[in-house]
Structures are given as C-alpha cells and as structure tokens.
Short mmCIF file of C-alpha atoms in Angstrom, two decimals:
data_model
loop_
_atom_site.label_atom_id
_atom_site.label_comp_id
_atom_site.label_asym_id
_atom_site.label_seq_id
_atom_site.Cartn_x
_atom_site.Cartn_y
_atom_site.Cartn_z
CA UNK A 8 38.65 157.41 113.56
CA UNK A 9 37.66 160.28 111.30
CA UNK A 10 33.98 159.41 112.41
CA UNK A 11 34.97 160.56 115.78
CA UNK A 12 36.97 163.55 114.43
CA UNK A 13 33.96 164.92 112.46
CA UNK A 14 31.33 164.03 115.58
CA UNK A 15 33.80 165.98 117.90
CA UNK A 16 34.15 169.19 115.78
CA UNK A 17 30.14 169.27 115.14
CA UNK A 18 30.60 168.98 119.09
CA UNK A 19 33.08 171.86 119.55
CA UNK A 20 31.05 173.94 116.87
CA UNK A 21 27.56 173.40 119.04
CA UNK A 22 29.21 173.79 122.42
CA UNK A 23 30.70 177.29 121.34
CA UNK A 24 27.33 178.55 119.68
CA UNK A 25 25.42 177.42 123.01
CA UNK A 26 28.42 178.96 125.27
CA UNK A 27 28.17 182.31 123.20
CA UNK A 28 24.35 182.41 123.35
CA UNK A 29 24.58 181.76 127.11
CA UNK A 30 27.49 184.67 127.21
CA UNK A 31 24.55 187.03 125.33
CA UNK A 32 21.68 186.53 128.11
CA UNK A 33 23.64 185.77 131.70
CA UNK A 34 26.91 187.46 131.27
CA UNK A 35 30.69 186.59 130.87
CA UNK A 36 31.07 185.62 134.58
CA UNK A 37 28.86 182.50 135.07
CA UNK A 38 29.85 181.26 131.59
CA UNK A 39 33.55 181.91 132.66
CA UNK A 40 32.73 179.58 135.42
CA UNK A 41 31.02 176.81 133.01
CA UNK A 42 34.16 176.82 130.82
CA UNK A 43 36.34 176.12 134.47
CA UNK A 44 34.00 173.76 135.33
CA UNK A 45 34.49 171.64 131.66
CA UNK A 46 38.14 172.02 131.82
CA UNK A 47 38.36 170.87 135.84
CA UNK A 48 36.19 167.59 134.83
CA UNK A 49 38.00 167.16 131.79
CA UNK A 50 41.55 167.06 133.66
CA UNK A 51 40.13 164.96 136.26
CA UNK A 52 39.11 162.37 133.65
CA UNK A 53 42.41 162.46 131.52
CA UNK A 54 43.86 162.00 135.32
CA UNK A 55 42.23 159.17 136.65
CA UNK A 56 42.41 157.03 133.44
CA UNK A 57 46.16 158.01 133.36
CA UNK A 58 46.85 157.26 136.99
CA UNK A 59 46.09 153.34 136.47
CA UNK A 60 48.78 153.05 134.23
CA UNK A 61 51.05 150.79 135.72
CA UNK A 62 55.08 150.62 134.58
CA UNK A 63 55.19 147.52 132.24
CA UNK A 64 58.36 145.92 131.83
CA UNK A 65 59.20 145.32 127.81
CA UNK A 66 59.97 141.92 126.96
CA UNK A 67 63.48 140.76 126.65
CA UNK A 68 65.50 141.13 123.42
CA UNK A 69 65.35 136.85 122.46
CA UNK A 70 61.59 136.94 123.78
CA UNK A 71 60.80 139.29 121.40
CA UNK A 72 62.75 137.71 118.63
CA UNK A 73 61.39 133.85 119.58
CA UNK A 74 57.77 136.17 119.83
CA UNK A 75 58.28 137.37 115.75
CA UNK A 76 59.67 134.04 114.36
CA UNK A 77 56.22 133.10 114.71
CA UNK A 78 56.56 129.86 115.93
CA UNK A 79 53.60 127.62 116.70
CA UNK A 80 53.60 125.20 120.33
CA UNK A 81 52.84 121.25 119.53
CA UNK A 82 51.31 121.88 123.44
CA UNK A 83 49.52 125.41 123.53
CA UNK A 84 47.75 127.84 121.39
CA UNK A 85 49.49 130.83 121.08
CA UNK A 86 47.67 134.52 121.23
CA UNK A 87 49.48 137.56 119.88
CA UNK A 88 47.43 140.58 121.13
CA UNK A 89 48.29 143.87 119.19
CA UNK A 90 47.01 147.79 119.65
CA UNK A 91 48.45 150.14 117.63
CA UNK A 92 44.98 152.63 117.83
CA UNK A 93 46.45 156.52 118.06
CA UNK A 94 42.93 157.75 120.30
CA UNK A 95 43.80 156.86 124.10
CA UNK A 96 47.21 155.64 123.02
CA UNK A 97 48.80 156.92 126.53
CA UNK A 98 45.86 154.85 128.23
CA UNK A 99 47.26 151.37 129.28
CA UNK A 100 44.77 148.91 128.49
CA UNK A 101 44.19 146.31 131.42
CA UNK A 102 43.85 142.35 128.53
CA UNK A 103 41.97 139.89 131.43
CA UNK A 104 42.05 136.61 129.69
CA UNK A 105 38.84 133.77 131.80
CA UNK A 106 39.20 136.68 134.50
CA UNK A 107 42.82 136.83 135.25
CA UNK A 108 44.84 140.07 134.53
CA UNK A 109 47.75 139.00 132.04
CA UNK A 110 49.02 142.46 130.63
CA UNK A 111 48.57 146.10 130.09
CA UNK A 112 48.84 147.55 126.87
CA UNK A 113 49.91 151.05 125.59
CA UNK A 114 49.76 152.09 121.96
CA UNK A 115 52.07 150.34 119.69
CA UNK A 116 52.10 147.70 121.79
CA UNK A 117 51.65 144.05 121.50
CA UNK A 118 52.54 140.75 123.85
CA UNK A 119 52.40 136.55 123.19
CA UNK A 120 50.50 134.53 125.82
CA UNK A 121 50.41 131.10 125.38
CA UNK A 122 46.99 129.43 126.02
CA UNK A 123 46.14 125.95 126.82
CA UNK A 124 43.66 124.27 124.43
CA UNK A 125 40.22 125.36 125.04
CA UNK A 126 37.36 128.32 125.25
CA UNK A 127 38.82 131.50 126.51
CA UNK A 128 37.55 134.72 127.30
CA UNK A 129 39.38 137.87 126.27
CA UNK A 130 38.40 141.09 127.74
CA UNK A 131 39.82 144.24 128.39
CA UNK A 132 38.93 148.05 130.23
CA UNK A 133 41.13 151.10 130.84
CA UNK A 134 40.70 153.09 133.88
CA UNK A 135 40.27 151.78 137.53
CA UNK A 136 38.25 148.27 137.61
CA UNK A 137 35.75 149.62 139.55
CA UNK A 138 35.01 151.58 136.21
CA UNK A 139 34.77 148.56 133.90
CA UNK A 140 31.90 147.72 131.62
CA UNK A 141 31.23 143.86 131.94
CA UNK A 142 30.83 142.15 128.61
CA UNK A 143 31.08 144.85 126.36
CA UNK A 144 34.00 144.07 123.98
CA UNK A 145 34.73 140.51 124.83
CA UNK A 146 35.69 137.73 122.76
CA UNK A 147 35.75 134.53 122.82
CA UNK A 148 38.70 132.41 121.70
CA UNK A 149 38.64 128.80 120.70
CA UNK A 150 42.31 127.55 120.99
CA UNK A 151 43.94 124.36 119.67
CA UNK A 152 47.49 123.06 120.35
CA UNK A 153 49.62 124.34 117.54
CA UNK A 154 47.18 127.70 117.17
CA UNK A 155 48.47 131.32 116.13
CA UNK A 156 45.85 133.42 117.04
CA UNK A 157 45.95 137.39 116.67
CA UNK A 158 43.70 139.94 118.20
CA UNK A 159 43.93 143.66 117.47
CA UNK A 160 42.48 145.70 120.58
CA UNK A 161 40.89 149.22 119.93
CA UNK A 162 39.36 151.51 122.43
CA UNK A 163 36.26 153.19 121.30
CA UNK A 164 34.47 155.87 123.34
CA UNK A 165 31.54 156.12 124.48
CA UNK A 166 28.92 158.49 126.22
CA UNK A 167 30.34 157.29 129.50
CA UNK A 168 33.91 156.16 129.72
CA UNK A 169 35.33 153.72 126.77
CA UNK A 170 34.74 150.32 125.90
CA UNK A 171 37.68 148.20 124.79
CA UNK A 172 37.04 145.44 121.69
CA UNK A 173 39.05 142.42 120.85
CA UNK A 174 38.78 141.75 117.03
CA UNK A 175 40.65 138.45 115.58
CA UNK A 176 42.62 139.42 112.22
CA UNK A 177 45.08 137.16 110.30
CA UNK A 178 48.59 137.15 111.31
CA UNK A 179 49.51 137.89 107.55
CA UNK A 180 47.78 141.11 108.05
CA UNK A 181 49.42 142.60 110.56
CA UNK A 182 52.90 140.82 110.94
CA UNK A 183 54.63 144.28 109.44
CA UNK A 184 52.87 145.97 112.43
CA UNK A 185 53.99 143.44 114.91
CA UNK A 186 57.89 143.45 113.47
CA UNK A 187 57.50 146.89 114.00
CA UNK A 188 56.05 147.43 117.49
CA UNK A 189 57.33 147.12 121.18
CA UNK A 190 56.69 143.64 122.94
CA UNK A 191 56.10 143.62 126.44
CA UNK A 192 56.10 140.80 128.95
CA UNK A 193 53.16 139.28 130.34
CA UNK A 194 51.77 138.99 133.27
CA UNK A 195 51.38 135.50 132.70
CA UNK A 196 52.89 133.77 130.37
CA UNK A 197 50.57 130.55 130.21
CA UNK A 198 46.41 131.33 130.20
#
C-alpha cells in the first residue's frame, strides 16, 4: 500500500509542476479547463465502478457462527474467501468461481462456499464485466473432501482499471480477521 501512496504523491507533485508550467505559457483559462476535464473523468470512473455494486444480503446470524467454528465437510472442500484491503474498499468485488458468479465482496468482507472435490478456478473483477481483464489474478484451487481452504482477495491498480488477485494464506493467519469481519451469503452455496 505505501508503494502506491509514495507513486501517487510523486504523481500529484509532477502533475502540479506540469499544470503550473502549462498555466506560465497558455494562460489560466485552458488549464482551468484541463483541471475540469481530470476531475469530470475522474468522477465518471469512481461512478461507474460504484454503480455495479449490487446490495448483498449478509449472512444469517447461525451461518455466520457454523461459518467461524471452522468446521470441515467429510463431502466438500470448503473455501473461505476474505478482503479486508482499505484501497477500493467501497468497490464490490464480483468472486466467479469455473465461470459462475458466486458473491460480491466489499471491504471487510468475507463468505464460505463449499466446493466439490476437484480443480477450480477462482477469479474475480470490479466494475462492469464488459471491463474485466481475463486471467489476470486467477487461481487455481485444488480441493479435497474435508479441505479448509482460505483466499485473501486484494485489488491492485493498474494503468488501466484494476486487477483483482486471489492469494491462498493459512487459516491460522487470518482467523482473528475473519472473527472479526462481516459474512455475507453466497450466491451459491455449493461450487
């Protein structure tokens, strides 16, 4: 995170010498007009990406206390996936597990999908899905009856819209974050 802090002020620092050197040779008017320009694209984006948030139901009292007892299925894997990233945090995340849409996720959020045995994909985008990057963040899950598996999502962005990444962690490491944070209900409950 403080990677992106420090690239956005060296950012904000350029932009302002460039916009003041521009102010010295054409004027206040036209660069008056850049800065409405800037702020005009920059409320369209925030806009759009905050317009395909859809209202997600949270999951129900004993689902979320079955959910943190951490229980494994003799039948199905089961996938805890967990964001809790501050940048974008008002941006609902859109999890697709093998291509089927089984939540949205706000920051703190998490929710528990069982999975049948097996390869899945886990993939994820914010925004419309006509905006979506294929491949870029994916992960692939092995899953075994009686498996507690836990990804962490993060939202990193880029030159052009974001790109959302799945990264496994242990559930040891992040169980205080899970007791902790709002559960909402799937989609789907069974991948």
């Amino acid at each position: 995170m403080w990677k992106y802090i420090g690239l956005v002020l060296v950012g904000a620092v350029g932009f302002l010498i460039v916009m003041g050197a521009l102010r010295k040779f054409v004027g206040q008017g036209p660069v008056t007009l850049i800065w409405l320009a800037i702020l005009i694209v920059g409320i369209v984006i925030v806009a759009r990406n905050l317009m395909s948030n859809r209202k997600v139901p949270d999951a129900a009292p004993e689902a979320r206390a079955q959910a943190l007892m951490f229980t494994p299925d003799s039948a199905n894997a089961v996938l805890y996936i967990l964001r809790t990233q501050f940048i974008g945090k008002a941006v609902g995340v859109n999890v697709e597990i093998d291509g089927r849409a089984v939540a949205q996720l706000k920051s703190p959020r998490f929710t528990r999908i069982a999975l049948t045995p097996g390869a899945h994909k886990v993939s994820g985008y914010t925004g419309p899905a006509s905006g979506r990057k294929p491949g870029a963040g994916d992960i692939e899950v092995a899953a075994s009856a009686g498996d507690l598996i836990v990804l962490e999502c993060a939202v990193e962005p880029g030159m052009i819209g974001t790109i959302t990444k799945f990264k496994r962690v242990e559930l040891a490491a992040v169980r205080a974050k899970l007791q902790s944070t709002r559960m909402v209900a799937p989609d789907l409950a069974e991948v």
